[in-house]
Amino acid sequence: MKAFLKEFKEFALKGNVMSLAVGVIIGGAFQGLVTSLTDNVINPIINCIGGGEIQGSVHLAGDQYINYGAFLTAVINFLIMAFIIFLLVKGMNKLADLGKKKEAEEEAATTKVCPFCKSDINIEATKCPHCTSEVE
């Protein structure tokens, strides 16, 4: 039982799990902001432009309604959240690419250019394998 608890503690405190937990909490809070934006800003603008209320519904039979206003609000919420997530992922990919470029620059330092034939050769080479010239 002690080993199980130790293993669970290592799993729960890993960076990935903690990052995921923080992401879920921030995502929930951000969802509240987006919902408020669509309910309090975007829907009134649409109501002014369209002349109708987006909070409307259609009566079917008995107590049944199609609440198209709530559906349109949910669609707008989804589009805003998807766009923000797209921008976040794009930004994270750019940051990851910067790290890869730095690694590529470090790897490029293992070669030098032959002064005679201008070919890339190993940095430790004393003779060019292409033109057989002596290289310092």
XYZ file of N, CA, C and O in Angstrom:
544
model
N 0.825 -1.193 0.000
C 0.000 0.000 0.000
C 0.867 1.253 0.000
O 0.530 2.240 -0.648
N 1.989 1.194 0.698
C 2.891 2.341 0.777
C 3.496 2.650 -0.599
O 3.614 3.800 -0.996
N 3.862 1.583 -1.325
C 4.437 1.760 -2.658
C 3.400 2.349 -3.611
O 3.721 3.186 -4.458
N 2.149 1.909 -3.456
C 1.071 2.429 -4.304
C 0.882 3.926 -4.072
O 0.753 4.698 -5.035
N 0.853 4.346 -2.823
C 0.695 5.770 -2.507
C 1.874 6.589 -3.011
O 1.704 7.705 -3.503
N 3.081 6.027 -2.905
C 4.272 6.731 -3.403
C 4.185 6.904 -4.923
O 4.465 7.974 -5.456
N 3.776 5.837 -5.609
C 3.650 5.893 -7.068
C 2.574 6.906 -7.486
O 2.750 7.667 -8.429
N 1.446 6.920 -6.739
C 0.385 7.875 -7.042
C 0.867 9.304 -6.820
O 0.564 10.196 -7.613
N 1.620 9.531 -5.761
C 2.143 10.869 -5.468
C 3.077 11.330 -6.583
O 3.003 12.473 -7.043
N 3.947 10.443 -7.070
C 4.852 10.792 -8.168
C 4.064 11.129 -9.429
O 4.388 12.067 -10.152
N 3.002 10.347 -9.696
C 2.173 10.599 -10.872
C 1.447 11.936 -10.762
O 1.438 12.735 -11.698
N 0.837 12.201 -9.603
C 0.024 13.398 -9.429
C 0.857 14.664 -9.435
O 0.375 15.726 -9.815
N 2.100 14.581 -9.031
C 2.933 15.773 -8.947
C 3.825 15.962 -10.166
O 4.658 16.865 -10.182
N 3.663 15.120 -11.172
C 4.413 15.312 -12.413
C 3.988 16.614 -13.062
O 2.879 17.082 -12.895
N 4.873 17.185 -13.830
C 4.588 18.455 -14.490
C 3.400 18.390 -15.428
O 2.604 19.317 -15.496
N 3.243 17.277 -16.153
C 2.149 17.178 -17.120
C 0.790 17.200 -16.436
O -0.136 17.849 -16.905
N 0.662 16.480 -15.330
C -0.618 16.415 -14.638
C -0.957 17.765 -14.021
O -2.089 18.240 -14.106
N 0.029 18.405 -13.422
C -0.209 19.708 -12.813
C -0.548 20.747 -13.886
O -1.437 21.571 -13.705
N 0.135 20.702 -15.022
C -0.153 21.633 -16.118
C -1.570 21.419 -16.641
O -2.280 22.383 -16.942
N -1.973 20.169 -16.738
C -3.323 19.863 -17.199
C -4.357 20.401 -16.222
O -5.360 20.994 -16.642
N -4.120 20.232 -14.932
C -5.060 20.730 -13.923
C -5.174 22.254 -13.999
O -6.281 22.807 -13.963
N -4.056 22.929 -14.113
C -4.080 24.389 -14.222
C -4.803 24.804 -15.500
O -5.603 25.748 -15.497
N -4.554 24.095 -16.589
C -5.215 24.407 -17.858
C -6.728 24.253 -17.777
O -7.475 25.068 -18.317
N -7.193 23.209 -17.088
C -8.638 22.996 -16.951
C -9.263 24.114 -16.123
O -10.324 24.638 -16.460
N -8.591 24.498 -15.041
C -9.119 25.568 -14.185
C -9.166 26.892 -14.942
O -10.177 27.608 -14.927
N -8.091 27.230 -15.632
C -8.056 28.477 -16.395
C -9.067 28.421 -17.545
O -9.742 29.407 -17.840
N -9.195 27.266 -18.171
C -10.177 27.110 -19.252
C -11.599 27.324 -18.766
O -12.412 27.948 -19.450
N -11.919 26.810 -17.575
C -13.248 27.021 -17.007
C -13.514 28.488 -16.724
O -14.605 29.003 -16.993
N -12.520 29.158 -16.172
C -12.680 30.594 -15.891
C -12.812 31.378 -17.195
O -13.626 32.305 -17.294
N -12.030 31.010 -18.198
C -12.083 31.704 -19.486
C -13.425 31.464 -20.162
O -13.961 32.356 -20.834
N -13.985 30.264 -19.985
C -15.304 29.976 -20.565
C -16.348 30.920 -19.992
O -17.232 31.383 -20.702
N -16.247 31.234 -18.702
C -17.168 32.195 -18.098
C -17.050 33.570 -18.734
O -18.051 34.249 -18.970
N -15.812 33.984 -19.024
C -15.607 35.276 -19.687
C -16.208 35.289 -21.091
O -16.842 36.261 -21.501
N -16.010 34.204 -21.829
C -16.536 34.138 -23.197
C -18.057 34.115 -23.177
O -18.716 34.790 -23.985
N -18.646 33.375 -22.248
C -20.106 33.342 -22.136
C -20.647 34.732 -21.810
O -21.641 35.173 -22.385
N -19.987 35.416 -20.890
C -20.407 36.779 -20.547
C -20.280 37.705 -21.756
O -21.149 38.540 -22.006
N -19.195 37.558 -22.518
C -19.003 38.382 -23.713
C -20.136 38.167 -24.707
O -20.705 39.122 -25.238
N -20.494 36.918 -24.974
C -21.549 36.656 -25.962
C -22.919 37.074 -25.444
O -23.724 37.622 -26.193
N -23.201 36.828 -24.148
C -24.516 37.178 -23.603
C -24.699 38.681 -23.459
O -25.800 39.199 -23.698
N -23.653 39.377 -23.053
C -23.801 40.788 -22.702
C -23.340 41.774 -23.768
O -23.666 42.953 -23.689
N -22.543 41.324 -24.726
C -22.033 42.235 -25.745
C -22.469 41.817 -27.148
O -23.070 42.605 -27.881
N -22.171 40.589 -27.537
C -22.423 40.158 -28.918
C -23.922 40.004 -29.191
O -24.417 40.475 -30.220
N -24.659 39.336 -28.290
C -26.089 39.142 -28.528
C -26.849 40.464 -28.639
O -27.691 40.606 -29.536
N -26.623 41.473 -27.768
C -27.324 42.749 -27.965
C -26.990 43.423 -29.287
O -27.863 44.041 -29.907
N -25.739 43.294 -29.747
C -25.370 43.877 -31.046
C -26.133 43.172 -32.163
O -26.668 43.813 -33.072
N -26.206 41.841 -32.097
C -26.952 41.091 -33.115
C -28.425 41.466 -33.057
O -29.079 41.613 -34.096
N -28.961 41.642 -31.851
C -30.369 42.031 -31.713
C -30.627 43.394 -32.342
O -31.668 43.605 -32.969
N -29.689 44.340 -32.183
C -29.869 45.673 -32.780
C -29.797 45.621 -34.300
O -30.546 46.298 -34.998
N -28.867 44.831 -34.821
C -28.679 44.755 -36.267
C -29.828 43.999 -36.927
O -30.405 44.443 -37.918
N -30.174 42.855 -36.354
C -31.189 42.012 -36.974
C -32.607 42.429 -36.692
O -33.536 42.029 -37.380
N -32.812 43.220 -35.669
C -34.162 43.659 -35.358
C -34.958 42.631 -34.563
O -36.077 42.883 -34.164
N -34.420 41.463 -34.332
C -35.117 40.437 -33.560
C -34.309 40.060 -32.341
O -33.177 40.495 -32.175
N -34.905 39.271 -31.500
C -34.196 38.849 -30.298
C -33.554 37.494 -30.528
O -34.202 36.549 -30.972
N -32.281 37.392 -30.185
C -31.574 36.126 -30.334
C -31.944 35.162 -29.213
O -31.729 33.975 -29.303
N -32.540 35.703 -28.127
C -32.957 34.835 -27.038
C -34.318 34.195 -27.309
O -34.912 33.610 -26.429
N -34.803 34.294 -28.523
C -36.131 33.796 -28.854
C -36.213 32.283 -28.866
O -35.209 31.575 -28.802
N -37.439 31.792 -28.945
C -37.665 30.358 -29.040
C -38.935 30.142 -29.854
O -39.753 31.039 -30.022
N -39.101 28.938 -30.344
C -40.260 28.577 -31.151
C -41.084 27.569 -30.360
O -40.552 26.562 -29.888
N -42.372 27.845 -30.219
C -43.271 26.950 -29.489
C -43.690 25.811 -30.409
O -44.162 26.030 -31.518
N -43.513 24.588 -29.936
C -43.914 23.430 -30.740
C -45.295 22.943 -30.303
O -46.296 23.313 -30.878
N -45.336 22.112 -29.304
C -46.613 21.578 -28.814
C -46.496 21.375 -27.310
O -45.458 20.925 -26.817
N -47.523 21.712 -26.590
C -47.501 21.537 -25.143
C -46.451 22.438 -24.522
O -46.445 23.648 -24.727
N -45.568 21.837 -23.758
C -44.489 22.593 -23.110
C -43.166 22.503 -23.867
O -42.110 22.774 -23.308
N -43.195 22.117 -25.110
C -41.978 21.916 -25.890
C -41.635 23.171 -26.699
O -42.482 23.722 -27.391
N -40.364 23.580 -26.575
C -39.874 24.759 -27.292
C -38.547 24.433 -27.958
O -37.783 23.626 -27.456
N -38.285 25.066 -29.079
C -36.950 25.054 -29.675
C -36.324 26.384 -29.318
O -36.785 27.439 -29.768
N -35.289 26.350 -28.494
C -34.648 27.562 -28.011
C -33.460 27.872 -28.919
O -32.319 27.541 -28.624
N -33.747 28.502 -30.049
C -32.688 28.780 -31.025
C -31.732 29.866 -30.529
O -30.579 29.900 -30.918
N -32.166 30.740 -29.652
C -31.292 31.778 -29.105
C -30.155 31.169 -28.283
O -28.995 31.564 -28.412
N -30.481 30.184 -27.445
C -29.452 29.519 -26.631
C -28.492 28.740 -27.526
O -27.285 28.702 -27.274
N -29.031 28.144 -28.594
C -28.169 27.396 -29.508
C -27.198 28.326 -30.229
O -26.012 28.037 -30.334
N -27.692 29.477 -30.714
C -26.805 30.425 -31.392
C -25.741 30.967 -30.441
O -24.582 31.143 -30.828
N -26.111 31.205 -29.192
C -25.139 31.651 -28.202
C -24.064 30.586 -27.988
O -22.879 30.904 -27.902
N -24.474 29.323 -27.917
C -23.511 28.234 -27.742
C -22.580 28.125 -28.942
O -21.381 27.872 -28.792
N -23.107 28.334 -30.146
C -22.271 28.289 -31.356
C -21.248 29.417 -31.327
O -20.059 29.206 -31.623
N -21.682 30.621 -30.951
C -20.759 31.755 -30.873
C -19.693 31.496 -29.814
O -18.503 31.750 -30.034
N -20.103 30.966 -28.652
C -19.138 30.611 -27.606
C -18.101 29.625 -28.126
O -16.906 29.773 -27.889
N -18.583 28.593 -28.836
C -17.667 27.579 -29.364
C -16.683 28.185 -30.351
O -15.482 27.893 -30.299
N -17.162 29.027 -31.247
C -16.274 29.626 -32.247
C -15.213 30.504 -31.594
O -14.039 30.463 -31.992
N -15.604 31.272 -30.582
C -14.620 32.117 -29.895
C -13.591 31.258 -29.174
O -12.388 31.500 -29.274
N -14.047 30.234 -28.457
C -13.115 29.349 -27.729
C -12.191 28.613 -28.700
O -10.993 28.492 -28.451
N -12.736 28.125 -29.815
C -11.909 27.414 -30.797
C -10.857 28.344 -31.382
O -9.697 27.949 -31.563
N -11.220 29.590 -31.651
C -10.266 30.546 -32.198
C -9.165 30.854 -31.194
O -7.978 30.886 -31.544
N -9.523 31.057 -29.936
C -8.525 31.346 -28.900
C -7.593 30.156 -28.716
O -6.363 30.321 -28.618
N -8.138 28.946 -28.683
C -7.291 27.749 -28.540
C -6.372 27.615 -29.742
O -5.195 27.267 -29.607
N -6.881 27.902 -30.942
C -6.047 27.866 -32.142
C -4.863 28.828 -32.012
O -3.723 28.478 -32.315
N -5.142 30.052 -31.540
C -4.066 31.032 -31.372
C -3.057 30.576 -30.318
O -1.844 30.754 -30.501
N -3.535 29.988 -29.229
C -2.628 29.490 -28.186
C -1.734 28.371 -28.716
O -0.525 28.362 -28.480
N -2.322 27.423 -29.429
C -1.535 26.313 -29.979
C -0.535 26.823 -30.999
O 0.622 26.387 -31.032
N -0.954 27.775 -31.827
C -0.047 28.347 -32.817
C 1.124 29.043 -32.131
O 2.275 28.892 -32.551
N 0.856 29.786 -31.056
C 1.918 30.446 -30.299
C 2.868 29.449 -29.646
O 4.089 29.634 -29.659
N 2.315 28.382 -29.089
C 3.150 27.357 -28.458
C 4.027 26.662 -29.503
O 5.185 26.341 -29.242
N 3.477 26.424 -30.688
C 4.268 25.808 -31.760
C 5.412 26.717 -32.195
O 6.512 26.241 -32.493
N 5.162 28.026 -32.228
C 6.240 28.962 -32.577
C 7.344 28.925 -31.534
O 8.523 28.959 -31.873
N 6.958 28.862 -30.253
C 7.957 28.772 -29.196
C 8.764 27.487 -29.321
O 9.981 27.485 -29.128
N 8.095 26.386 -29.639
C 8.789 25.112 -29.805
C 9.742 25.171 -31.001
O 10.841 24.620 -30.952
N 9.329 25.850 -32.080
C 10.187 25.985 -33.251
C 11.426 26.820 -32.945
O 12.493 26.567 -33.503
N 11.298 27.827 -32.081
C 12.469 28.617 -31.694
C 13.512 27.739 -31.020
O 14.699 27.878 -31.271
N 13.056 26.833 -30.157
C 13.981 25.904 -29.499
C 14.653 24.984 -30.506
O 15.843 24.684 -30.392
N 13.914 24.528 -31.509
C 14.482 23.654 -32.530
C 15.515 24.395 -33.374
O 16.522 23.830 -33.773
N 15.261 25.687 -33.653
C 16.216 26.469 -34.439
C 17.526 26.639 -33.689
O 18.600 26.565 -34.276
N 17.444 26.846 -32.376
C 18.657 26.983 -31.577
C 19.454 25.686 -31.583
O 20.673 25.688 -31.683
N 18.744 24.544 -31.489
C 19.426 23.252 -31.543
C 20.084 23.046 -32.899
O 21.193 22.538 -32.999
N 19.414 23.459 -33.976
C 19.967 23.304 -35.316
C 21.212 24.176 -35.482
O 22.184 23.757 -36.127
N 21.202 25.379 -34.896
C 22.378 26.236 -34.980
C 23.560 25.623 -34.226
O 24.702 25.725 -34.672
N 23.285 24.989 -33.081
C 24.353 24.343 -32.332
C 24.920 23.159 -33.103
O 26.119 22.907 -33.070
N 24.052 22.414 -33.794
C 24.513 21.288 -34.589
C 25.339 21.762 -35.786
O 26.251 21.087 -36.222
N 25.038 22.913 -36.339
C 25.752 23.428 -37.500
C 27.191 23.784 -37.155
O 28.035 23.873 -38.028
N 27.502 23.970 -35.899
C 28.858 24.330 -35.491
C 29.829 23.153 -35.604
O 31.009 23.314 -35.369
N 29.374 21.984 -36.004
C 30.252 20.820 -36.142
C 30.905 20.761 -37.518
O 31.670 19.848 -37.791
N 30.584 21.720 -38.391
C 31.198 21.725 -39.729
C 31.855 23.076 -39.981
O 31.577 24.064 -39.322
N 32.739 23.085 -40.962
C 33.360 24.322 -41.429
C 33.421 24.276 -42.945
O 33.184 23.238 -43.559
N 33.744 25.403 -43.551
C 33.783 25.506 -45.006
C 35.236 25.450 -45.461
O 36.110 26.140 -44.932
N 35.481 24.614 -46.465
C 36.817 24.532 -47.057
C 37.108 25.848 -47.777
O 36.297 26.297 -48.595
N 38.244 26.499 -47.495
C 38.535 27.785 -48.125
C 38.816 27.675 -49.629
O 38.766 28.671 -50.344
N 39.072 26.487 -50.120
C 39.421 26.314 -51.530
C 38.209 25.936 -52.386
O 37.938 26.585 -53.395
N 37.472 24.892 -51.968
C 36.344 24.443 -52.795
C 34.984 24.839 -52.217
O 33.961 24.557 -52.826
N 35.004 25.464 -51.059
C 33.791 25.965 -50.397
C 32.800 24.868 -50.030
O 31.602 25.108 -49.913
N 33.248 23.656 -49.820
C 32.402 22.543 -49.391
C 32.362 22.483 -47.873
O 33.304 22.894 -47.200
N 31.267 21.968 -47.333
C 31.180 21.752 -45.890
C 31.974 20.508 -45.537
O 31.801 19.442 -46.138
N 32.837 20.654 -44.529
C 33.641 19.523 -44.063
C 33.575 19.476 -42.549
O 33.176 20.435 -41.892
N 33.970 18.361 -41.990
C 34.010 18.185 -40.541
C 34.944 19.221 -39.938
O 36.002 19.524 -40.482
N 34.560 19.746 -38.781
C 35.345 20.803 -38.149
C 36.730 20.308 -37.716
O 37.676 21.096 -37.610
N 36.900 19.014 -37.508
C 38.186 18.462 -37.083
C 39.065 18.025 -38.260
O 40.194 17.577 -38.061
N 38.558 18.157 -39.495
C 39.309 17.696 -40.670
C 40.525 18.573 -40.917
O 40.487 19.786 -40.750
N 41.631 17.940 -41.295
C 42.844 18.673 -41.662
C 43.049 18.677 -43.168
O 43.866 19.427 -43.675
N 42.286 17.820 -43.865
C 42.368 17.736 -45.324
C 40.939 17.645 -45.860
O 40.123 16.915 -45.339
N 40.643 18.427 -46.889
C 39.306 18.438 -47.469
C 39.078 17.131 -48.237
O 39.889 16.779 -49.107
N 37.998 16.399 -47.972
C 37.741 15.150 -48.701
C 37.279 15.393 -50.137
O 37.295 14.480 -50.939
N 36.916 16.613 -50.461
C 36.421 16.900 -51.809
C 37.550 17.328 -52.758
O 37.640 16.847 -53.873
N 38.398 18.254 -52.295
C 39.452 18.767 -53.180
C 40.858 18.357 -52.693
O 41.840 18.714 -53.340
N 40.941 17.663 -51.605
C 42.195 17.165 -50.987
C 43.177 18.266 -50.631
O 44.382 18.052 -50.548
N 42.695 19.473 -50.397
C 43.568 20.571 -49.986
C 43.806 20.491 -48.481
O 42.965 20.003 -47.732
N 44.937 21.007 -48.063
C 45.238 21.090 -46.635
C 44.413 22.219 -46.021
O 44.390 23.322 -46.540
N 43.728 21.912 -44.928
C 42.861 22.874 -44.271
C 43.362 23.075 -42.856
O 43.743 22.131 -42.176
N 43.379 24.323 -42.401
C 43.854 24.626 -41.040
C 42.830 24.234 -40.008
O 41.675 24.331 -40.163
